[in-house]
Coordinates of C-alpha atoms and ligand atoms in Angstrom, one line a residue:
X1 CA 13.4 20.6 -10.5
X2 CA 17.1 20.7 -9.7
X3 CA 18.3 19.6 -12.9
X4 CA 22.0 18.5 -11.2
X5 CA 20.3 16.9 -8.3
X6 CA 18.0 14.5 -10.9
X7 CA 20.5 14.0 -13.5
X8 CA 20.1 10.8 -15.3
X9 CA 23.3 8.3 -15.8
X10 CA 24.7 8.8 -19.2
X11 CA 22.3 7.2 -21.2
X12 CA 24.1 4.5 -23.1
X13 CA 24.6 4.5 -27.2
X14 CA 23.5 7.7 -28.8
X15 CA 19.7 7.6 -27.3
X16 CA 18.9 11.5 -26.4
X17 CA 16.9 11.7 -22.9
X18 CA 15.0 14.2 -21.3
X19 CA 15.5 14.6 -17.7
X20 CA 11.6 15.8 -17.0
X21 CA 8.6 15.8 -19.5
X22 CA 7.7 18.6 -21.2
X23 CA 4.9 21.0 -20.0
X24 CA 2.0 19.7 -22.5
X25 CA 2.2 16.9 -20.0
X26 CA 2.1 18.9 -16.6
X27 CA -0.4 17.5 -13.9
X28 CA -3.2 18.7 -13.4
X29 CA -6.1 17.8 -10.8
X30 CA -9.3 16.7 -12.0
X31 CA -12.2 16.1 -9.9
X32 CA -13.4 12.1 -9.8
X33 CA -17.1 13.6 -9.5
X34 CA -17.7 16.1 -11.9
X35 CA -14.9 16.9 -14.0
X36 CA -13.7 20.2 -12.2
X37 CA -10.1 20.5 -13.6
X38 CA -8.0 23.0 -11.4
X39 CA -4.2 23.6 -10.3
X40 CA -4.6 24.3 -6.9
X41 CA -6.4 22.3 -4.2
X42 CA -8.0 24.0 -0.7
X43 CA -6.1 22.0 2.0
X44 CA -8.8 19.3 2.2
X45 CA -8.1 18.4 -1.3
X46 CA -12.0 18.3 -1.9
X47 CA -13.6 19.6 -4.9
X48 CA -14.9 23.0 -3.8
X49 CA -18.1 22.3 -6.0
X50 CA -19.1 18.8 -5.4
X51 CA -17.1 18.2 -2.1
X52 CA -16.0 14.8 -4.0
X53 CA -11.5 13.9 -4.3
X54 CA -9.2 15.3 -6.7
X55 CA -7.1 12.6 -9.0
X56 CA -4.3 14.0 -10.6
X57 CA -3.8 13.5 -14.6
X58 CA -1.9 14.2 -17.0
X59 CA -2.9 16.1 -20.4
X60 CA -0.2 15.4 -22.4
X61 CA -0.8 11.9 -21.9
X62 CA -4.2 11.9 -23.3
X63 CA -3.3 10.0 -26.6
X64 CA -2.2 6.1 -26.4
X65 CA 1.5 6.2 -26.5
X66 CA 1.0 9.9 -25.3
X67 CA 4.5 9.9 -23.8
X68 CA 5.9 10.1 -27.2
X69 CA 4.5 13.7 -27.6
X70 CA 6.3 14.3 -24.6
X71 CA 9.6 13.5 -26.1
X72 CA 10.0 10.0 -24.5
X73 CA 9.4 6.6 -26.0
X74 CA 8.7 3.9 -24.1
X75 CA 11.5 1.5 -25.0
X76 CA 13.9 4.8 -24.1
X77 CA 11.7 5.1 -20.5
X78 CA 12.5 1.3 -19.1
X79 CA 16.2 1.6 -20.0
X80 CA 16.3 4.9 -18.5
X81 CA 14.9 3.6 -15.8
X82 CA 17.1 0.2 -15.6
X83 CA 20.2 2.5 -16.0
X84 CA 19.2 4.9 -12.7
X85 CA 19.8 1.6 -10.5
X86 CA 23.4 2.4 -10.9
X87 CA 23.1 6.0 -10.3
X88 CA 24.4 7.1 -6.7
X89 CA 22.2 10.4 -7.0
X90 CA 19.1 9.9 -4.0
X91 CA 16.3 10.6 -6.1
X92 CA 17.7 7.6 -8.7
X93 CA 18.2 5.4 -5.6
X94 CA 14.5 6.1 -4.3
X95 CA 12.3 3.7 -5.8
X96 CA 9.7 6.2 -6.7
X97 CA 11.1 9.3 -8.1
X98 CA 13.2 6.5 -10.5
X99 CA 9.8 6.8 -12.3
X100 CA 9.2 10.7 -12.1
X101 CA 8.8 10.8 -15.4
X102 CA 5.2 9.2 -14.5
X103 CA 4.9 11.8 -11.5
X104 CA 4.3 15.5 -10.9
X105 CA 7.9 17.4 -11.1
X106 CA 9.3 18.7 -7.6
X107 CA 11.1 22.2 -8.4
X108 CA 13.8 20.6 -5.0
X109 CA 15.4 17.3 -4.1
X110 CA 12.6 15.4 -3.1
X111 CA 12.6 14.3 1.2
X112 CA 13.3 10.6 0.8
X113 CA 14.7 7.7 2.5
X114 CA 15.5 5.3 -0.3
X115 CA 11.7 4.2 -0.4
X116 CA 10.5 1.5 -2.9
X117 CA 12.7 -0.8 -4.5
X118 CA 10.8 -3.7 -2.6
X119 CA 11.4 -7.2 -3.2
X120 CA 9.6 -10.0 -5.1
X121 CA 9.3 -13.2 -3.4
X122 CA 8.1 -16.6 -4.6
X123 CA 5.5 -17.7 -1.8
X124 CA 5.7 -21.8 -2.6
X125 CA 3.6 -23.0 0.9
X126 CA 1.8 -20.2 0.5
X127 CA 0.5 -21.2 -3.4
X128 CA 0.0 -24.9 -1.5
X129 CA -2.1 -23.4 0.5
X130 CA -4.2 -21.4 -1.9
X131 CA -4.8 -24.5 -4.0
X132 CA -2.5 -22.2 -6.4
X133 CA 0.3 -24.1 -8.5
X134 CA 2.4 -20.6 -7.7
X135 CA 2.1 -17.4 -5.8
X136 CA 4.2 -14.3 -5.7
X137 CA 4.3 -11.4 -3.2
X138 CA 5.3 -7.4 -3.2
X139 CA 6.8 -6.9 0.4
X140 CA 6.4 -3.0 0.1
X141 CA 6.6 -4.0 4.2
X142 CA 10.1 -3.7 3.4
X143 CA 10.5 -0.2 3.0
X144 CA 12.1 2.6 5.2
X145 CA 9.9 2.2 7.9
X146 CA 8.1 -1.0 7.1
X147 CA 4.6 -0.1 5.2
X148 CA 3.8 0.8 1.5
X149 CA 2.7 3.6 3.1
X150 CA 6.8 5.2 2.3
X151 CA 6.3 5.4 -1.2
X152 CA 3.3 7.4 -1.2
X153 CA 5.0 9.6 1.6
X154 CA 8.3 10.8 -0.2
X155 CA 5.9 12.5 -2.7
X156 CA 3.3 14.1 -0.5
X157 CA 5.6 15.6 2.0
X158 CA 8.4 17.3 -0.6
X159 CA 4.8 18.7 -1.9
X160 CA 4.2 19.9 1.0
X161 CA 7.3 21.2 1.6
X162 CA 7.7 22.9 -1.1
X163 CA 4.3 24.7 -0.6
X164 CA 5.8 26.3 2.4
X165 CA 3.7 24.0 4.9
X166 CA 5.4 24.2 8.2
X167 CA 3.3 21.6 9.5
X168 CA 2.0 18.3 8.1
X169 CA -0.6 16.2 10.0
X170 CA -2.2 12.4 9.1
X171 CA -5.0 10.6 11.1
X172 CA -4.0 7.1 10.7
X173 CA -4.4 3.2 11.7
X174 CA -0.7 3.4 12.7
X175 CA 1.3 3.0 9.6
X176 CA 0.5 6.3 7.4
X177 CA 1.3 8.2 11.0
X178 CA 4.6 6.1 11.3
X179 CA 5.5 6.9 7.7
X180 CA 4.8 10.4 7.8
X181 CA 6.7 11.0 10.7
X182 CA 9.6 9.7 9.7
X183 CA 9.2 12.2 6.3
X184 CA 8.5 14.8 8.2
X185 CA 11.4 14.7 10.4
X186 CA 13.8 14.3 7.5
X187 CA 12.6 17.0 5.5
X188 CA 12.2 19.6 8.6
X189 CA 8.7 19.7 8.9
X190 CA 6.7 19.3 12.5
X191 CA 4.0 16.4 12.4
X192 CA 0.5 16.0 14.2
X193 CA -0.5 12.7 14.5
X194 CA -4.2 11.5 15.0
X195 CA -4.7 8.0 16.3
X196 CA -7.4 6.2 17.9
X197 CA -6.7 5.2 21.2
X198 CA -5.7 1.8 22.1
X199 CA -6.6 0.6 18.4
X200 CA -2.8 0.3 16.7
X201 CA -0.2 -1.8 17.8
X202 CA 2.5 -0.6 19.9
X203 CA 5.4 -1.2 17.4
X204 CA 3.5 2.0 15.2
X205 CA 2.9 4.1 18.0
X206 CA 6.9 3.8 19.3
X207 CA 7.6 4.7 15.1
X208 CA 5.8 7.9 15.3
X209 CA 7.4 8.8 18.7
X210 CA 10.9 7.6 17.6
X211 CA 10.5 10.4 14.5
X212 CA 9.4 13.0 17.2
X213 CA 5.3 13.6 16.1
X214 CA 3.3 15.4 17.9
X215 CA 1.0 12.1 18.8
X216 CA -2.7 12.3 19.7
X217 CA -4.5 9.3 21.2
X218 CA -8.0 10.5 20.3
X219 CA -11.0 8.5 22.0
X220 CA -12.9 7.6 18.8
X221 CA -12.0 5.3 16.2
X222 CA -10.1 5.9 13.1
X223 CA -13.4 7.4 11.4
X224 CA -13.4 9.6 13.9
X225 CA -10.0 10.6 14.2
X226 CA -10.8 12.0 10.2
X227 CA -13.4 14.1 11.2
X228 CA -11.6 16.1 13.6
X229 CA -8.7 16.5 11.2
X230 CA -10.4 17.8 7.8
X231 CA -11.9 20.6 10.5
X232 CA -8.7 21.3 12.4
X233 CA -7.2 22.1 8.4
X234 CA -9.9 24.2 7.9
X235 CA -8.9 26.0 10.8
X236 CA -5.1 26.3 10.8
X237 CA -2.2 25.8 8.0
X238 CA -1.5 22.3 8.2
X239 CA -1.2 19.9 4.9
X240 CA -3.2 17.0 5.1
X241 CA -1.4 13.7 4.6
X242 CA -4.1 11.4 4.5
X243 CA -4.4 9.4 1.3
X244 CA -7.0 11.9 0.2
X245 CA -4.1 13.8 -0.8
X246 CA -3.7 12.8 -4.2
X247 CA 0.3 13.6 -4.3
X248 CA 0.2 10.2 -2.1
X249 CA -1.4 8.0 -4.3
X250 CA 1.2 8.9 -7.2
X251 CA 3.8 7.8 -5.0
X252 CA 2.4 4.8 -4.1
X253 CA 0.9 4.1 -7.7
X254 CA 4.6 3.4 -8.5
X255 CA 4.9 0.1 -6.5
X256 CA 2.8 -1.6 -9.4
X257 CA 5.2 0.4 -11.5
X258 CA 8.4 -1.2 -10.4
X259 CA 6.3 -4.4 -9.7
X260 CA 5.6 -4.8 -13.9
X261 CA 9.6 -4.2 -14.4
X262 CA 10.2 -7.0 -11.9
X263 CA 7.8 -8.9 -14.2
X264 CA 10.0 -7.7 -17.3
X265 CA 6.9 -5.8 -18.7
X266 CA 4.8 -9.3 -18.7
X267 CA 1.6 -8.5 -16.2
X268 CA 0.4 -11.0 -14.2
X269 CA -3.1 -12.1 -14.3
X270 CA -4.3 -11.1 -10.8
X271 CA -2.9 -8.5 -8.1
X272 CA -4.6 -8.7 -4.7
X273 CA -4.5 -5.6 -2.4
X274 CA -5.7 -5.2 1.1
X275 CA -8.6 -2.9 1.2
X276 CA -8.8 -0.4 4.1
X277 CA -9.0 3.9 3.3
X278 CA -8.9 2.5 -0.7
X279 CA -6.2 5.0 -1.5
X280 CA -3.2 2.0 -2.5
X281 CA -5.8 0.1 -4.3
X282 CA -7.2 2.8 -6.1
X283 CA -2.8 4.3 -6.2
X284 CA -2.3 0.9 -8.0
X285 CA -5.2 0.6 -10.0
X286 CA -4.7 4.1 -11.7
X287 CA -0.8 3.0 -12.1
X288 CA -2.2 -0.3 -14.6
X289 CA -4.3 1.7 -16.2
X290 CA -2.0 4.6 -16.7
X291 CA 1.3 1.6 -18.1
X292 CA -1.7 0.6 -20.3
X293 CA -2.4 3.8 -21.9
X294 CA 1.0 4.6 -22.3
X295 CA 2.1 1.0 -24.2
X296 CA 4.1 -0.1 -20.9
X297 CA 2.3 -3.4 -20.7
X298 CA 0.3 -5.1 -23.0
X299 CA -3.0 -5.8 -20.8
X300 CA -4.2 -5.1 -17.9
X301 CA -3.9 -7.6 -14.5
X302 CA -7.1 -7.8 -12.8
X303 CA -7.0 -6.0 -9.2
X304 CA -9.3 -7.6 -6.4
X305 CA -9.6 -6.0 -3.0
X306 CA -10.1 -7.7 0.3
X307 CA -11.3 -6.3 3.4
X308 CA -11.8 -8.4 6.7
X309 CA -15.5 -9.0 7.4
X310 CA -15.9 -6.8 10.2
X311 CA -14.8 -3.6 8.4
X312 CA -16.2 -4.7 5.0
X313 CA -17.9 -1.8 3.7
X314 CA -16.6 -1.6 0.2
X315 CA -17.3 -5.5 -0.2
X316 CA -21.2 -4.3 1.3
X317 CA -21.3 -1.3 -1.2
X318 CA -20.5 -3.2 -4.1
X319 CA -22.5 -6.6 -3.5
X320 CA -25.6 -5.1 -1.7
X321 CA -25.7 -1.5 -3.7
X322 CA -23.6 -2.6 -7.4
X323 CA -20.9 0.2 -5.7
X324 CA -23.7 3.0 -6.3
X325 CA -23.5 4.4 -2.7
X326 CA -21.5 3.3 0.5
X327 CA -23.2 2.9 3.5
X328 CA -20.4 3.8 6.4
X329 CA -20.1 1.1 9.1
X330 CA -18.8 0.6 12.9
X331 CA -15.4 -1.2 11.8
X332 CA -14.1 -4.3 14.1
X333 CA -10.9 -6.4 13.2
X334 CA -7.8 -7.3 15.1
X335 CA -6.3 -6.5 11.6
X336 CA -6.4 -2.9 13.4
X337 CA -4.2 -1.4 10.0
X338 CA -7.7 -1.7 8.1
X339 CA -10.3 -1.1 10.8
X340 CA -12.0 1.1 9.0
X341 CA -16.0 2.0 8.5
X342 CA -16.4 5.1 5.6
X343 CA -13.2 4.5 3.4
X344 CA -12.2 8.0 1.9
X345 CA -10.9 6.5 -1.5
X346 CA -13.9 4.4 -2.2
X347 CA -14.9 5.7 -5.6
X348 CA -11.6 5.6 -7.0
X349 CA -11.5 2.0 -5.6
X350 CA -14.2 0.9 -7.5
X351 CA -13.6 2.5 -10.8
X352 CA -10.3 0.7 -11.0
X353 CA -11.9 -2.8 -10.1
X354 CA -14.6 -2.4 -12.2
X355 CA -11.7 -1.5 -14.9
X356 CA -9.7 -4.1 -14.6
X357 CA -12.5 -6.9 -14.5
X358 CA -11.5 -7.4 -10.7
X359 CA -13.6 -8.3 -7.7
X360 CA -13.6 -7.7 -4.2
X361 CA -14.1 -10.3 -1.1
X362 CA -14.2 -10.3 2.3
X363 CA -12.5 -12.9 5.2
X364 CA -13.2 -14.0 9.0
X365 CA -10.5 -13.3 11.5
X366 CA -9.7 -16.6 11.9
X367 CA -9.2 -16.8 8.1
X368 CA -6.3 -13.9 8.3
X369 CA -5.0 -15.4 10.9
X370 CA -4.0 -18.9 9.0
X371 CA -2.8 -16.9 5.9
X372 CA -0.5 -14.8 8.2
X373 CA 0.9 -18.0 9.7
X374 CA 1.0 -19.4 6.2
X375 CA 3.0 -16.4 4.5
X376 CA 5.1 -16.8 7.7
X377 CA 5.7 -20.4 6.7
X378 CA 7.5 -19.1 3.6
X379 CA 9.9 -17.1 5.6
X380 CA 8.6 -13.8 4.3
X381 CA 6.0 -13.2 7.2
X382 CA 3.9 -9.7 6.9
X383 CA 1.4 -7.7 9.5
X384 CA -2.2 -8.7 9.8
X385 CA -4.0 -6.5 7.2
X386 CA -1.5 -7.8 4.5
X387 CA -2.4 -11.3 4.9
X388 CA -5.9 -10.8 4.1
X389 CA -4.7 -11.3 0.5
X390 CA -4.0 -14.6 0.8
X391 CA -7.1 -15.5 2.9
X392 CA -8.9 -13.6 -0.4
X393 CA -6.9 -15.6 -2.5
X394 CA -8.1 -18.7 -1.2
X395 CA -11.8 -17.7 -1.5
X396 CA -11.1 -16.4 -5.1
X397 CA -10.0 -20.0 -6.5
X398 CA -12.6 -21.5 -4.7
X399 CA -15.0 -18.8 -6.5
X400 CA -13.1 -19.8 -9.9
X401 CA -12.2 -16.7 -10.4
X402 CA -8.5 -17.4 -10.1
X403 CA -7.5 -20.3 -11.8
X404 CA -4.4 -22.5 -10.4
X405 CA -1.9 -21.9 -13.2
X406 CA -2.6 -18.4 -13.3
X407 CA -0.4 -15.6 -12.2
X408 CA -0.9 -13.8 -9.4
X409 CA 0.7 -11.4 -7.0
X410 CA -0.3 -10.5 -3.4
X411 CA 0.2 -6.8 -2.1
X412 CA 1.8 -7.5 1.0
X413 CA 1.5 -3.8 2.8
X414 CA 3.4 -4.0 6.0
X415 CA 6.2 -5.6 7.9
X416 CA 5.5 -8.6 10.5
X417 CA 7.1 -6.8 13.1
X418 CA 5.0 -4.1 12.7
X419 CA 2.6 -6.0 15.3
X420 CA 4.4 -8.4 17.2
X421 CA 1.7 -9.1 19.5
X422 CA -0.6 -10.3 17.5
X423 CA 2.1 -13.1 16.1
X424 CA 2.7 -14.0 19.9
X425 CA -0.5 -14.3 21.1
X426 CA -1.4 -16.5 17.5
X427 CA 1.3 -18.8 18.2
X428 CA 0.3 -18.7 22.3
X429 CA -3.3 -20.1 21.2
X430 CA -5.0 -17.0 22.9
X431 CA -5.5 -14.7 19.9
X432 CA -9.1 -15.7 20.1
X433 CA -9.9 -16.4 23.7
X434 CA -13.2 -15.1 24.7
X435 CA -14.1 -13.9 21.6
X436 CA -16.9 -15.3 19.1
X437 CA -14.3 -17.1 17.0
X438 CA -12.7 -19.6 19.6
X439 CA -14.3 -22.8 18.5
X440 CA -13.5 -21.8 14.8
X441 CA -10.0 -21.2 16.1
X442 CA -9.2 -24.7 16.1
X443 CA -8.0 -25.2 13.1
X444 CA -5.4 -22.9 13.8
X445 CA -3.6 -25.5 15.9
X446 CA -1.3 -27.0 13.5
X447 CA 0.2 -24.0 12.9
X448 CA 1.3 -22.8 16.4
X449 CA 4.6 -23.1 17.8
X450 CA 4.4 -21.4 21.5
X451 CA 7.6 -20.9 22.7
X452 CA 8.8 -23.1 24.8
X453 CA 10.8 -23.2 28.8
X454 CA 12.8 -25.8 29.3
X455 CA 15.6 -26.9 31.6
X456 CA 18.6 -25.3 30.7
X457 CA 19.9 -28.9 29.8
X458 CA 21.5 -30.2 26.3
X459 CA 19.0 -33.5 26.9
X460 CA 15.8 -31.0 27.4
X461 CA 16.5 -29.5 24.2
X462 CA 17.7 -32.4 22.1
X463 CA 14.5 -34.4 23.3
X464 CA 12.4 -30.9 22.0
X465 CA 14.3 -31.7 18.8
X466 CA 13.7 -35.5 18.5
X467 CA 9.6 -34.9 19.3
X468 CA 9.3 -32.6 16.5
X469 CA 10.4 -34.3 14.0
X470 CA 8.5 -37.1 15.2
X471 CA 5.4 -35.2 15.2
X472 CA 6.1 -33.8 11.7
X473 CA 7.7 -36.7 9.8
X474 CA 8.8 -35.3 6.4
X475 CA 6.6 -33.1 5.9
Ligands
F0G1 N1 -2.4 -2.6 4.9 C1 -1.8 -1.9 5.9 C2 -0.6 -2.5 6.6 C3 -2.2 -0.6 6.2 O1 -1.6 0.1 7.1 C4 -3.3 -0.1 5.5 C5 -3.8 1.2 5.7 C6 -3.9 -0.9 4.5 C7 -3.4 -2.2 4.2 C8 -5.0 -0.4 3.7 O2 -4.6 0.5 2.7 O3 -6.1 2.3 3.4 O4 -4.9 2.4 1.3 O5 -6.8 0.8 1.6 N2 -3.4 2.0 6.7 C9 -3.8 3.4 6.9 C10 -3.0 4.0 8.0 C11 -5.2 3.6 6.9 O6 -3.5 5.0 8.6 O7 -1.9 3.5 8.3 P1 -5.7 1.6 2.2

């Protein structure tokens, strides 16, 4: 690592701090299956004995408070990291490599955009909604280009970089593509870009374009778009930026890093993810469990994942089989992010539920719809996969699993103008024409606001006024 490039702000007082760990804590990869420990993946990042996914892990960390033998207390860690946010150098202004002492070291600058550093918001309606007495939200929608998928993306494609790759490549629901696009084409690197055809909303497709992808409309579905890219890296020198790639899930396990700091080190009681590939639940997961080993947080939140009922297989696997196998399925949601039938990251997924005492539940289209309007009705608004946490939510108090004066904070995973049209045609009242849910629909009603032609005419818009507040009183 460039030791000028990543040098820390004068630590303050006389506190000594390393600028990297030491090598007894080097990463290593170690199979999730059977142990295999290596240093070098094949480009598929697959086991080459059991064919299962590489997690990377740290020895040196191996004792509680492991950091210590590294050199680096954990009281020294948080103000180091507090004192990079007035730093100017970019890897102490990215929101990820701010925590690289919990990442594999880059030997270069790292390619990055200013990812991470998302914001916290207090989600009031939303709580109302939920039966909650309060709810927060992580908007990692707010990064560069508007999906967690950013954080994950800075470290996989300076990895790949600095393996030489000339050519990265993702098969994606629309936001990984977007994401690694836009890292690709900062850091010099060409990108291929699997999508399935006329399944991701138009505002992703125009990303990956924008950052000048090679983009492939393939006629299968996202499950199929995977297939034909773990052959095509078998077959030519491309790195693989799917979330298989365990470098991504380090990146993106530091949103629940700078999440706890937000929180001042205090978890909350419940973090609720979207559940899709598994790789940012599974990225977040090992991030709690890794604080909690280290004596960063006292406890450990409990993380539930929700997928939408149509593309529900990890919610199948785990209440039909008690997570001992997954049975792939033909995915269908308008959520189109998390349309997804054989989820890479499954087993990850479920170790870290099953580790934190979490759970995992599933909701109806209709259901995400509300919560999206709902989260929209606090100002903060998010894209259709994202808002299946609060839908969750809901069905988790109702469970009593979540108790109203609990804590709890909801992943939000992309922007809302990631898919526009889905917002429109909501608020239109024709998101769920001719489909099996247009009766159920109706309770969407109260929450749609079509826009509205009028006369160009200060009466015409002064009477618009005058009816809605009658309508809504003080509510
Ligand atoms: N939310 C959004 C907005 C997403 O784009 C995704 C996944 C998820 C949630 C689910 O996350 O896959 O880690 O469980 N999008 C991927 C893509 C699959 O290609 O953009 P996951």
């Amino acid at each position: 690592m460039d030791r000028r490039a990543y040098s820390p702000p004068q630590p303050t007082g006389n506190r000594t701090v390393p600028d990297t760990v030491t090598e007894a804590s080097a990463p290593r990869l170690r199979c999730i299956n059977c142990g295999n420990i290596s240093d070098r993946a094949d480009q598929d990042f697959r086991c080459p004995n059991c064919g299962d996914l590489f997690e990377i892990f740290y020895p040196g960390w191996q004792t509680p408070h492991g950091l210590m033998a590294a050199g680096l207390d954990v009281e020294t860690l948080k103000q180091l990291w507090r004192d990079r946010r007035s730093s100017r150098a970019p890897a102490d202004i990215s929101g990820v490599w701010r925590f690289r002492e919990l990442l594999p070291a880059l030997n270069a600058d790292p390619i990055t955009l200013g990812e991470g550093n998302t914001p916290l918001y207090d989600l009031p309606r939303s709580a109302r909604a939920a039966g909650m007495q309060a709810v927060q939200a992580k908007h990692q929608g707010m990064n560069p280009t508007a999906s967690f998928k950013d954080t994950g993306m800075t470290a996989a494609a300076s990895f790949a970089r600095q393996e030489g790759f000339r050519w990265v490549a993702c098969a994606s629901t629309g936001n990984t593509s977007a994401s690694m696009a836009a890292y690709a084409a900062r850091g010099g690197l060409r990108s291929l870009v699997l999508i399935p055809e006329g399944k991701i909303s138009w505002g992703k497709l125009s990303q990956s374009l924008d950052y000048g992808a090679v983009t492939c409309q393939l006629r299968a579905d996202f499950d199929g778009c995977v297939q034909v890219l773990n052959q095509l890296v078998r077959r030519k020198p491309v790195y693989l930026l799917n979330s298989v790639n365990p470098y991504r899930l380090e990146g993106q396990k530091t949103a629940a890093i700078e999440l706890l700091e937000q929180l001042n080190w205090h978890p909350p009681d419940h973090i609720v993810v979207p559940g899709g590939n598994l790789g940012n639940s599974s990225a977040l997961g090992k991030a709690l469990l890794e604080m909690k080993d280290l004596g960063l947080i006292p406890r450990l939140p409990r993380l539930s994942v929700i997928q939408a009922e149509g593309a529900n297989p990890f919610v199948r696997s785990i209440r039909e089989h008690g997570g001992q196998t997954l049975t792939p399925i033909e995915a269908e949601t308008m959520a189109t992010a998390i349309r997804i039938g054989n989820p890479a990251s499954w087993k990850k997924a479920l170790r870290v539920v099953e580790a934190t005492d979490g759970t995992v539940e599933q909701v109806s289209e209709v259901e995400i719809a509300l919560a999206k309007a709902e989260i929209g009705s606090d100002g903060v608004g998010c894209e259709p996969a994202s808002a299946v946490t609060l839908a969750g939510l809901k069905k988790l108090v109702k469970r009593g699993l979540v108790k109203p004066p609990e804590t709890v904070v909801l992943i939000l995973t992309g922007h809302v103008l990631k898919d526009p049209e889905f917002t429109l045609r909501f608020h239109r009242g024709d998101l769920f024409t001719g489909t099996a849910h247009e009766k159920d629909a109706r309770v969407l009603e109260p929450n749609q606001r079509a826009p509205l032609v009028l006369d160009a005419t200060v009466d015409a818009v002064a009477d618009t006024l005058e009816e809605f507040d009658r309508k809504r009183g003080d509510e």
